[in-house]
């Protein structure tokens, strides 16, 4: 699942697809089976279905999988939770998306089950497992790959300029000036969507203020949006805009058609800050750019003097499966998650489709995969990260997440100044 599909930007038509395992027909009511709801994915779901089939061979209670596209899923889950039509296992994004159901008492904590299965508890990278930890309890387990957001760059363009990728924010500013002098837009930006611009605000906030700043936002602490680090982060964003880092046409560049990715591959732009799915996007749209070893990647730059650890990452730690509390098959549903998500077969299947599972000790397997260099880079990046921040528009409540995407777009086109952005978000919270 890419962040584009997370936000419903992949252009999927409204509707749902049912993929029954043992029965046909959609979930709803008590079919006597473990009802599992997940987003539609032509790559991930076949891996999942194999494990469902294996589980069903040895279980008296069978798992039935129902798949949905993004927006209909969110709507159906909101309506079903707390009713007899709720699934037993449901896909979620962690953070605020999961917390709303936890707060309503609708999700089963997994701590006791994990205590009885310590190997499973220790299997996952701590910074990723934390994405489904709410008020100190574990309410979900990782079911897909990691999606850290990093800085991609065009090696050919950099070599022609005699430049090196940035390690710090001052490095980045110097590169902006260097590429502008050469008539190359320094950074590709799909500014038609706010979430692409939010990446910069999130990273700058973390680098300047550290994770506690966002923790306060998620906890809805009064005045949290007025933290000086958020305004400073907004000022860094505006500085890049005013310096010409993104050129002039970025507000009309869309992520839906991979326009920013193409600008990077063709050398019209030198850099592109995007999620790890950018690698597969480039493989699909500009294969020679990748096979020719012209695509490079580095962590997002550090900010000198900031309180945040430069090893921290932002993005989507993973997606999660959680168990509905009070259902008829809580024990069996929990057993399915414990039996499946850290298993060699499931993890190997995910690696086989290009995912980077958040599981300890899999670096040798990644090193033998098709995208070995990039996969091991991402794995090392997340493994070393003290903190992996879920993207704000998913970590925060749905209404505040929408507001931050809207207001960050206004910030990037200077309809709001940094103080105005802080004020607008303080009001939205």
Short mmCIF file of C-alpha atoms in Angstrom, two decimals:
data_model
loop_
_atom_site.label_atom_id
_atom_site.label_comp_id
_atom_site.label_asym_id
_atom_site.label_seq_id
_atom_site.Cartn_x
_atom_site.Cartn_y
_atom_site.Cartn_z
CA UNK A 1 0.00 0.00 0.00
CA UNK A 2 1.45 3.32 -1.00
CA UNK A 3 0.75 6.57 0.74
CA UNK A 4 -1.17 7.56 -2.36
CA UNK A 5 -3.58 4.69 -1.80
CA UNK A 6 -3.67 5.53 1.91
CA UNK A 7 -5.09 8.93 1.06
CA UNK A 8 -7.38 7.73 -1.69
CA UNK A 9 -5.37 9.38 -4.45
CA UNK A 10 -4.88 6.39 -6.69
CA UNK A 11 -8.06 7.09 -8.66
CA UNK A 12 -9.86 3.90 -7.67
CA UNK A 13 -13.57 3.90 -8.42
CA UNK A 14 -15.98 3.69 -5.52
CA UNK A 15 -17.18 0.19 -4.72
CA UNK A 16 -16.01 -3.00 -3.06
CA UNK A 17 -14.71 -6.36 -4.07
CA UNK A 18 -15.43 -9.48 -2.09
CA UNK A 19 -12.78 -12.20 -1.95
CA UNK A 20 -14.24 -15.05 0.04
CA UNK A 21 -12.03 -17.72 1.57
CA UNK A 22 -14.31 -20.64 2.26
CA UNK A 23 -17.54 -18.80 1.45
CA UNK A 24 -18.83 -16.27 -1.05
CA UNK A 25 -20.62 -13.04 -0.30
CA UNK A 26 -19.79 -9.98 1.78
CA UNK A 27 -19.15 -9.92 5.48
CA UNK A 28 -22.01 -8.92 7.72
CA UNK A 29 -23.92 -10.59 10.51
CA UNK A 30 -22.64 -13.80 12.07
CA UNK A 31 -21.51 -16.18 9.32
CA UNK A 32 -19.73 -18.37 11.88
CA UNK A 33 -16.38 -17.36 10.39
CA UNK A 34 -13.59 -14.95 11.31
CA UNK A 35 -14.42 -11.93 9.18
CA UNK A 36 -11.34 -10.05 7.99
CA UNK A 37 -11.63 -6.69 6.22
CA UNK A 38 -8.73 -5.26 4.24
CA UNK A 39 -8.05 -2.80 1.42
CA UNK A 40 -7.97 -4.10 -2.11
CA UNK A 41 -4.42 -4.84 -3.30
CA UNK A 42 -3.47 -6.95 -6.30
CA UNK A 43 0.00 -7.54 -4.85
CA UNK A 44 -0.42 -7.91 -1.08
CA UNK A 45 -3.71 -9.77 -0.88
CA UNK A 46 -2.56 -12.90 -2.74
CA UNK A 47 0.21 -13.23 -0.12
CA UNK A 48 -2.37 -12.82 2.63
CA UNK A 49 -4.77 -15.28 1.02
CA UNK A 50 -2.11 -18.00 0.98
CA UNK A 51 -1.71 -17.65 4.72
CA UNK A 52 -5.48 -17.61 5.21
CA UNK A 53 -5.76 -20.85 3.26
CA UNK A 54 -2.98 -22.41 5.35
CA UNK A 55 -4.65 -21.30 8.59
CA UNK A 56 -8.07 -22.55 7.48
CA UNK A 57 -6.71 -26.06 6.86
CA UNK A 58 -5.95 -26.40 10.57
CA UNK A 59 -8.74 -24.37 12.14
CA UNK A 60 -12.34 -25.28 12.82
CA UNK A 61 -13.23 -21.59 12.49
CA UNK A 62 -12.37 -20.30 9.03
CA UNK A 63 -11.16 -16.85 8.01
CA UNK A 64 -13.20 -15.00 5.37
CA UNK A 65 -11.48 -12.06 3.65
CA UNK A 66 -13.43 -9.13 2.26
CA UNK A 67 -11.59 -6.42 0.31
CA UNK A 68 -12.55 -2.80 -0.24
CA UNK A 69 -11.19 0.22 -2.03
CA UNK A 70 -10.11 3.11 0.15
CA UNK A 71 -13.00 5.52 0.72
CA UNK A 72 -15.87 2.98 0.79
CA UNK A 73 -13.85 0.98 3.32
CA UNK A 74 -13.47 3.94 5.66
CA UNK A 75 -17.18 4.66 5.45
CA UNK A 76 -18.27 1.05 5.97
CA UNK A 77 -15.91 0.56 8.91
CA UNK A 78 -17.18 3.69 10.63
CA UNK A 79 -20.74 2.42 10.36
CA UNK A 80 -20.00 -1.20 11.26
CA UNK A 81 -17.81 -0.75 14.33
CA UNK A 82 -19.81 -1.22 17.49
CA UNK A 83 -22.55 -3.11 15.63
CA UNK A 84 -23.19 -6.82 14.99
CA UNK A 85 -21.92 -6.25 11.44
CA UNK A 86 -18.39 -5.37 12.57
CA UNK A 87 -15.56 -7.55 11.26
CA UNK A 88 -13.43 -9.66 13.60
CA UNK A 89 -10.15 -8.35 12.12
CA UNK A 90 -9.85 -4.96 10.45
CA UNK A 91 -7.18 -3.18 8.47
CA UNK A 92 -6.14 0.26 9.77
CA UNK A 93 -3.39 2.87 9.57
CA UNK A 94 -2.56 3.10 13.26
CA UNK A 95 -2.34 6.51 14.90
CA UNK A 96 -5.52 8.58 15.05
CA UNK A 97 -7.29 6.27 12.64
CA UNK A 98 -6.98 3.40 15.14
CA UNK A 99 -7.25 5.55 18.27
CA UNK A 100 -10.82 6.62 17.48
CA UNK A 101 -11.96 3.00 17.77
CA UNK A 102 -9.77 2.32 20.80
CA UNK A 103 -11.27 5.36 22.55
CA UNK A 104 -14.73 3.96 21.84
CA UNK A 105 -13.77 0.66 23.50
CA UNK A 106 -14.12 -1.29 20.24
CA UNK A 107 -10.62 -2.80 19.88
CA UNK A 108 -9.15 -5.78 21.69
CA UNK A 109 -5.78 -5.13 23.39
CA UNK A 110 -3.19 -7.71 22.36
CA UNK A 111 -0.77 -7.38 25.28
CA UNK A 112 -1.75 -10.59 27.07
CA UNK A 113 -1.60 -12.61 23.86
CA UNK A 114 1.82 -11.16 23.00
CA UNK A 115 3.07 -11.93 26.52
CA UNK A 116 2.16 -15.57 25.86
CA UNK A 117 3.97 -15.44 22.50
CA UNK A 118 7.19 -13.48 23.20
CA UNK A 119 8.76 -14.49 19.88
CA UNK A 120 6.02 -12.66 18.01
CA UNK A 121 6.27 -9.65 20.32
CA UNK A 122 10.01 -9.41 19.63
CA UNK A 123 9.70 -10.02 15.90
CA UNK A 124 8.73 -6.49 14.90
CA UNK A 125 10.84 -3.33 14.86
CA UNK A 126 9.91 -1.33 17.99
CA UNK A 127 9.54 2.02 16.19
CA UNK A 128 6.98 0.46 13.85
CA UNK A 129 5.12 -1.57 16.47
CA UNK A 130 4.66 1.71 18.35
CA UNK A 131 2.37 2.97 15.58
CA UNK A 132 -0.43 0.79 16.97
CA UNK A 133 0.36 1.43 20.63
CA UNK A 134 -2.39 3.56 22.18
CA UNK A 135 -2.23 4.72 25.82
CA UNK A 136 0.52 2.20 26.47
CA UNK A 137 -1.31 -0.85 25.12
CA UNK A 138 -0.84 -2.74 21.86
CA UNK A 139 -3.93 -2.69 19.65
CA UNK A 140 -2.54 -3.84 16.32
CA UNK A 141 0.22 -5.77 14.56
CA UNK A 142 2.05 -4.79 11.34
CA UNK A 143 0.60 -6.44 8.22
CA UNK A 144 2.46 -4.69 5.37
CA UNK A 145 5.75 -3.02 4.48
CA UNK A 146 7.39 0.13 5.80
CA UNK A 147 7.11 3.42 3.92
CA UNK A 148 9.68 5.93 5.19
CA UNK A 149 9.87 9.24 3.35
CA UNK A 150 13.32 10.05 2.00
CA UNK A 151 15.12 12.38 -0.38
CA UNK A 152 15.57 10.94 -3.88
CA UNK A 153 17.95 12.55 -6.35
CA UNK A 154 19.08 12.28 -9.96
CA UNK A 155 22.72 11.13 -9.91
CA UNK A 156 23.41 12.29 -13.47
CA UNK A 157 22.22 15.82 -12.69
CA UNK A 158 24.26 15.89 -9.49
CA UNK A 159 27.38 14.60 -11.23
CA UNK A 160 27.08 17.24 -13.96
CA UNK A 161 26.93 19.92 -11.27
CA UNK A 162 29.77 18.41 -9.25
CA UNK A 163 27.37 18.21 -6.32
CA UNK A 164 26.76 15.79 -3.47
CA UNK A 165 23.36 14.99 -1.91
CA UNK A 166 22.52 17.11 1.16
CA UNK A 167 23.24 15.94 4.69
CA UNK A 168 22.01 19.12 6.38
CA UNK A 169 19.56 21.93 5.75
CA UNK A 170 22.34 24.41 4.88
CA UNK A 171 23.55 21.85 2.32
CA UNK A 172 20.07 21.78 0.84
CA UNK A 173 19.91 25.56 0.56
CA UNK A 174 23.26 25.62 -1.23
CA UNK A 175 22.05 22.98 -3.65
CA UNK A 176 18.93 25.02 -4.37
CA UNK A 177 21.15 27.91 -5.44
CA UNK A 178 23.46 25.62 -7.43
CA UNK A 179 20.72 24.06 -9.52
CA UNK A 180 18.88 27.32 -10.03
CA UNK A 181 22.03 28.79 -11.58
CA UNK A 182 22.10 25.84 -13.98
CA UNK A 183 18.46 26.31 -14.97
CA UNK A 184 17.29 23.16 -13.22
CA UNK A 185 14.41 23.18 -10.76
CA UNK A 186 16.05 22.03 -7.53
CA UNK A 187 13.19 19.98 -6.05
CA UNK A 188 10.19 18.36 -7.72
CA UNK A 189 6.99 18.94 -5.76
CA UNK A 190 3.46 17.75 -6.55
CA UNK A 191 1.88 20.74 -4.85
CA UNK A 192 -1.59 20.07 -6.16
CA UNK A 193 -1.92 17.81 -3.10
CA UNK A 194 -1.23 19.06 0.41
CA UNK A 195 0.14 15.76 1.73
CA UNK A 196 3.24 16.05 -0.46
CA UNK A 197 4.04 19.42 1.11
CA UNK A 198 3.22 18.16 4.57
CA UNK A 199 6.30 15.91 4.34
CA UNK A 200 8.52 18.98 4.68
CA UNK A 201 6.59 20.42 7.60
CA UNK A 202 6.67 17.08 9.42
CA UNK A 203 10.39 16.58 8.97
CA UNK A 204 11.31 20.13 9.91
CA UNK A 205 9.12 19.94 13.01
CA UNK A 206 10.76 16.70 14.09
CA UNK A 207 14.28 17.90 13.32
CA UNK A 208 13.74 21.20 15.19
CA UNK A 209 11.56 20.13 18.12
CA UNK A 210 11.72 16.35 18.37
CA UNK A 211 8.87 13.79 18.66
CA UNK A 212 7.36 15.35 21.78
CA UNK A 213 5.98 18.21 19.69
CA UNK A 214 3.83 15.87 17.60
CA UNK A 215 2.98 13.71 20.60
CA UNK A 216 1.31 16.79 22.07
CA UNK A 217 -0.67 17.32 18.85
CA UNK A 218 -1.87 13.72 18.85
CA UNK A 219 -2.78 13.97 22.54
CA UNK A 220 -4.80 17.14 21.74
CA UNK A 221 -3.02 19.15 24.40
CA UNK A 222 -4.22 22.77 24.56
CA UNK A 223 -1.89 25.09 22.70
CA UNK A 224 0.10 22.24 21.15
CA UNK A 225 -0.01 23.86 17.70
CA UNK A 226 1.56 26.99 19.14
CA UNK A 227 4.83 25.22 19.94
CA UNK A 228 7.73 27.30 18.57
CA UNK A 229 9.04 24.31 16.60
CA UNK A 230 5.92 24.23 14.42
CA UNK A 231 6.22 27.88 13.51
CA UNK A 232 9.95 27.43 12.87
CA UNK A 233 9.19 24.45 10.64
CA UNK A 234 6.66 26.52 8.71
CA UNK A 235 9.29 29.24 8.31
CA UNK A 236 11.70 26.69 6.83
CA UNK A 237 9.03 25.65 4.32
CA UNK A 238 8.42 29.26 3.28
CA UNK A 239 12.15 29.85 3.01
CA UNK A 240 12.42 27.01 0.49
CA UNK A 241 9.48 28.40 -1.49
CA UNK A 242 10.93 31.91 -1.55
CA UNK A 243 14.37 30.59 -2.45
CA UNK A 244 12.88 28.99 -5.55
CA UNK A 245 13.46 25.42 -4.44
CA UNK A 246 10.31 24.16 -6.15
CA UNK A 247 10.23 26.46 -9.15
CA UNK A 248 7.00 28.28 -9.97
CA UNK A 249 4.63 25.64 -11.40
CA UNK A 250 4.57 23.27 -8.41
CA UNK A 251 1.00 24.22 -7.31
CA UNK A 252 -0.34 22.65 -10.52
CA UNK A 253 1.84 19.50 -10.44
CA UNK A 254 -0.21 16.45 -9.40
CA UNK A 255 0.89 13.27 -7.68
CA UNK A 256 -1.92 11.32 -9.37
CA UNK A 257 -0.08 11.02 -12.68
CA UNK A 258 3.44 10.77 -11.22
CA UNK A 259 4.34 14.13 -12.77
CA UNK A 260 6.91 14.99 -10.10
CA UNK A 261 8.52 11.57 -10.48
CA UNK A 262 8.88 12.13 -14.23
CA UNK A 263 10.47 15.53 -13.66
CA UNK A 264 13.12 13.82 -11.52
CA UNK A 265 13.74 11.00 -14.01
CA UNK A 266 14.11 13.35 -16.98
CA UNK A 267 16.55 15.64 -15.16
CA UNK A 268 14.24 18.63 -15.17
CA UNK A 269 14.41 18.51 -11.38
CA UNK A 270 17.36 17.40 -9.27
CA UNK A 271 15.63 16.09 -6.12
CA UNK A 272 12.29 14.76 -4.92
CA UNK A 273 11.26 14.13 -1.30
CA UNK A 274 8.79 11.28 -1.31
CA UNK A 275 7.85 7.99 0.33
CA UNK A 276 9.68 4.77 -0.36
CA UNK A 277 7.06 3.81 -2.96
CA UNK A 278 8.81 6.31 -5.25
CA UNK A 279 11.29 3.56 -6.07
CA UNK A 280 8.59 1.28 -7.50
CA UNK A 281 6.98 4.27 -9.24
CA UNK A 282 10.27 4.94 -11.02
CA UNK A 283 10.70 1.25 -11.89
CA UNK A 284 7.27 1.29 -13.53
CA UNK A 285 7.39 4.68 -15.27
CA UNK A 286 11.12 5.19 -15.96
CA UNK A 287 12.76 1.74 -15.83
CA UNK A 288 15.97 2.78 -17.59
CA UNK A 289 16.46 5.56 -15.04
CA UNK A 290 16.56 2.91 -12.31
CA UNK A 291 18.36 0.13 -14.17
CA UNK A 292 21.00 2.66 -15.23
CA UNK A 293 21.69 3.38 -11.57
CA UNK A 294 20.81 7.06 -11.94
CA UNK A 295 18.31 7.11 -9.07
CA UNK A 296 19.87 7.95 -5.71
CA UNK A 297 18.46 8.30 -2.22
CA UNK A 298 19.51 9.68 1.19
CA UNK A 299 17.77 10.45 4.50
CA UNK A 300 16.02 13.78 4.89
CA UNK A 301 18.64 16.38 5.93
CA UNK A 302 19.39 17.29 9.53
CA UNK A 303 18.70 20.76 10.93
CA UNK A 304 21.66 22.15 12.90
CA UNK A 305 20.78 23.09 16.45
CA UNK A 306 17.52 21.17 16.45
CA UNK A 307 16.40 18.98 19.34
CA UNK A 308 15.25 16.14 17.13
CA UNK A 309 17.46 13.17 16.32
CA UNK A 310 18.57 13.27 12.67
CA UNK A 311 17.96 9.51 12.52
CA UNK A 312 14.22 9.94 13.09
CA UNK A 313 11.98 9.25 10.11
CA UNK A 314 8.45 10.19 9.11
CA UNK A 315 6.01 8.53 6.73
CA UNK A 316 3.87 5.44 7.17
CA UNK A 317 5.51 2.94 9.54
CA UNK A 318 3.23 0.24 8.11
CA UNK A 319 -0.44 -0.72 8.05
CA UNK A 320 -1.95 -2.82 10.83
CA UNK A 321 -4.46 -5.54 11.58
CA UNK A 322 -6.49 -5.19 14.77
CA UNK A 323 -9.09 -7.37 16.48
CA UNK A 324 -12.57 -6.09 17.29
CA UNK A 325 -13.41 -6.29 20.98
CA UNK A 326 -16.41 -8.32 22.06
CA UNK A 327 -16.68 -10.34 18.88
CA UNK A 328 -17.55 -14.03 18.83
CA UNK A 329 -14.10 -15.04 17.58
CA UNK A 330 -11.67 -12.82 19.48
CA UNK A 331 -9.47 -15.75 20.51
CA UNK A 332 -9.32 -17.30 17.04
CA UNK A 333 -8.85 -13.94 15.32
CA UNK A 334 -5.96 -13.14 17.63
CA UNK A 335 -4.47 -16.57 16.98
CA UNK A 336 -4.61 -15.92 13.24
CA UNK A 337 -2.63 -12.68 13.61
CA UNK A 338 -0.04 -14.31 15.86
CA UNK A 339 0.28 -17.29 13.53
CA UNK A 340 0.52 -15.23 10.34
CA UNK A 341 2.09 -11.80 10.47
CA UNK A 342 5.58 -12.71 11.72
CA UNK A 343 5.73 -16.09 9.97
CA UNK A 344 8.54 -16.85 7.55
CA UNK A 345 6.03 -17.62 4.81
CA UNK A 346 4.17 -14.31 5.13
CA UNK A 347 7.30 -12.19 5.56
CA UNK A 348 8.98 -13.95 2.65
CA UNK A 349 5.92 -13.40 0.50
CA UNK A 350 5.93 -9.69 1.27
CA UNK A 351 9.61 -9.40 0.39
CA UNK A 352 8.86 -11.24 -2.83
CA UNK A 353 6.44 -8.51 -3.96
CA UNK A 354 8.86 -5.71 -3.12
CA UNK A 355 7.65 -4.84 0.37
CA UNK A 356 10.01 -4.15 3.29
CA UNK A 357 8.40 -5.84 6.31
CA UNK A 358 9.10 -4.26 9.72
CA UNK A 359 10.55 -7.51 11.05
CA UNK A 360 13.84 -8.04 12.84
CA UNK A 361 16.60 -10.06 11.21
CA UNK A 362 15.42 -10.01 7.58
CA UNK A 363 18.27 -7.95 6.09
CA UNK A 364 19.89 -11.01 4.40
CA UNK A 365 16.59 -11.74 2.65
CA UNK A 366 16.27 -8.12 1.54
CA UNK A 367 19.86 -8.19 0.28
CA UNK A 368 18.89 -11.05 -2.01
CA UNK A 369 15.77 -9.29 -3.35
CA UNK A 370 15.38 -7.53 -6.71
CA UNK A 371 15.67 -4.06 -5.18
CA UNK A 372 18.41 -5.03 -2.74
CA UNK A 373 20.21 -1.68 -2.47
CA UNK A 374 17.10 0.36 -1.84
CA UNK A 375 15.41 -2.24 0.34
CA UNK A 376 18.40 -2.57 2.65
CA UNK A 377 18.77 1.23 2.79
CA UNK A 378 15.18 1.60 3.98
CA UNK A 379 15.50 -1.28 6.41
CA UNK A 380 18.68 0.16 7.94
CA UNK A 381 17.10 3.62 8.05
CA UNK A 382 14.08 2.45 10.04
CA UNK A 383 16.03 -0.02 12.17
CA UNK A 384 18.30 2.80 13.35
CA UNK A 385 15.48 5.30 13.87
CA UNK A 386 14.73 6.11 17.51
CA UNK A 387 11.31 7.33 16.35
CA UNK A 388 9.14 6.73 13.27
CA UNK A 389 6.41 9.35 13.06
CA UNK A 390 3.22 8.41 11.29
CA UNK A 391 2.20 11.12 8.80
CA UNK A 392 0.19 13.76 10.58
CA UNK A 393 -2.89 13.50 8.40
CA UNK A 394 -3.21 9.91 9.63
CA UNK A 395 -1.84 10.32 13.16
CA UNK A 396 -4.27 13.12 13.98
CA UNK A 397 -8.05 12.92 14.04
CA UNK A 398 -9.68 12.85 10.58
CA UNK A 399 -10.92 16.45 10.80
CA UNK A 400 -7.57 17.86 11.96
CA UNK A 401 -5.77 15.73 9.36
CA UNK A 402 -7.87 17.28 6.63
CA UNK A 403 -7.24 20.76 8.02
CA UNK A 404 -3.46 20.33 8.11
CA UNK A 405 -3.37 19.27 4.45
CA UNK A 406 -5.52 22.24 3.47
CA UNK A 407 -3.54 24.77 5.48
CA UNK A 408 -0.12 23.49 4.45
CA UNK A 409 -1.14 24.05 0.83
CA UNK A 410 -2.02 27.62 1.72
CA UNK A 411 1.35 27.98 3.43
CA UNK A 412 3.22 26.81 0.33
CA UNK A 413 1.45 29.31 -1.93
CA UNK A 414 1.80 32.05 0.70
CA UNK A 415 -1.91 32.46 1.34
CA UNK A 416 -0.92 31.90 4.96
CA UNK A 417 2.30 33.04 6.59
CA UNK A 418 3.85 30.85 9.33
CA UNK A 419 1.99 32.72 12.08
CA UNK A 420 -1.27 32.41 10.13
CA UNK A 421 -0.70 28.70 9.64
CA UNK A 422 -0.21 28.16 13.37
CA UNK A 423 -3.32 30.21 14.12
CA UNK A 424 -5.41 28.27 11.63
CA UNK A 425 -4.32 24.93 12.98
CA UNK A 426 -4.79 26.01 16.58
CA UNK A 427 -8.37 26.87 15.68
CA UNK A 428 -8.90 23.58 13.79
CA UNK A 429 -7.69 21.52 16.74
#
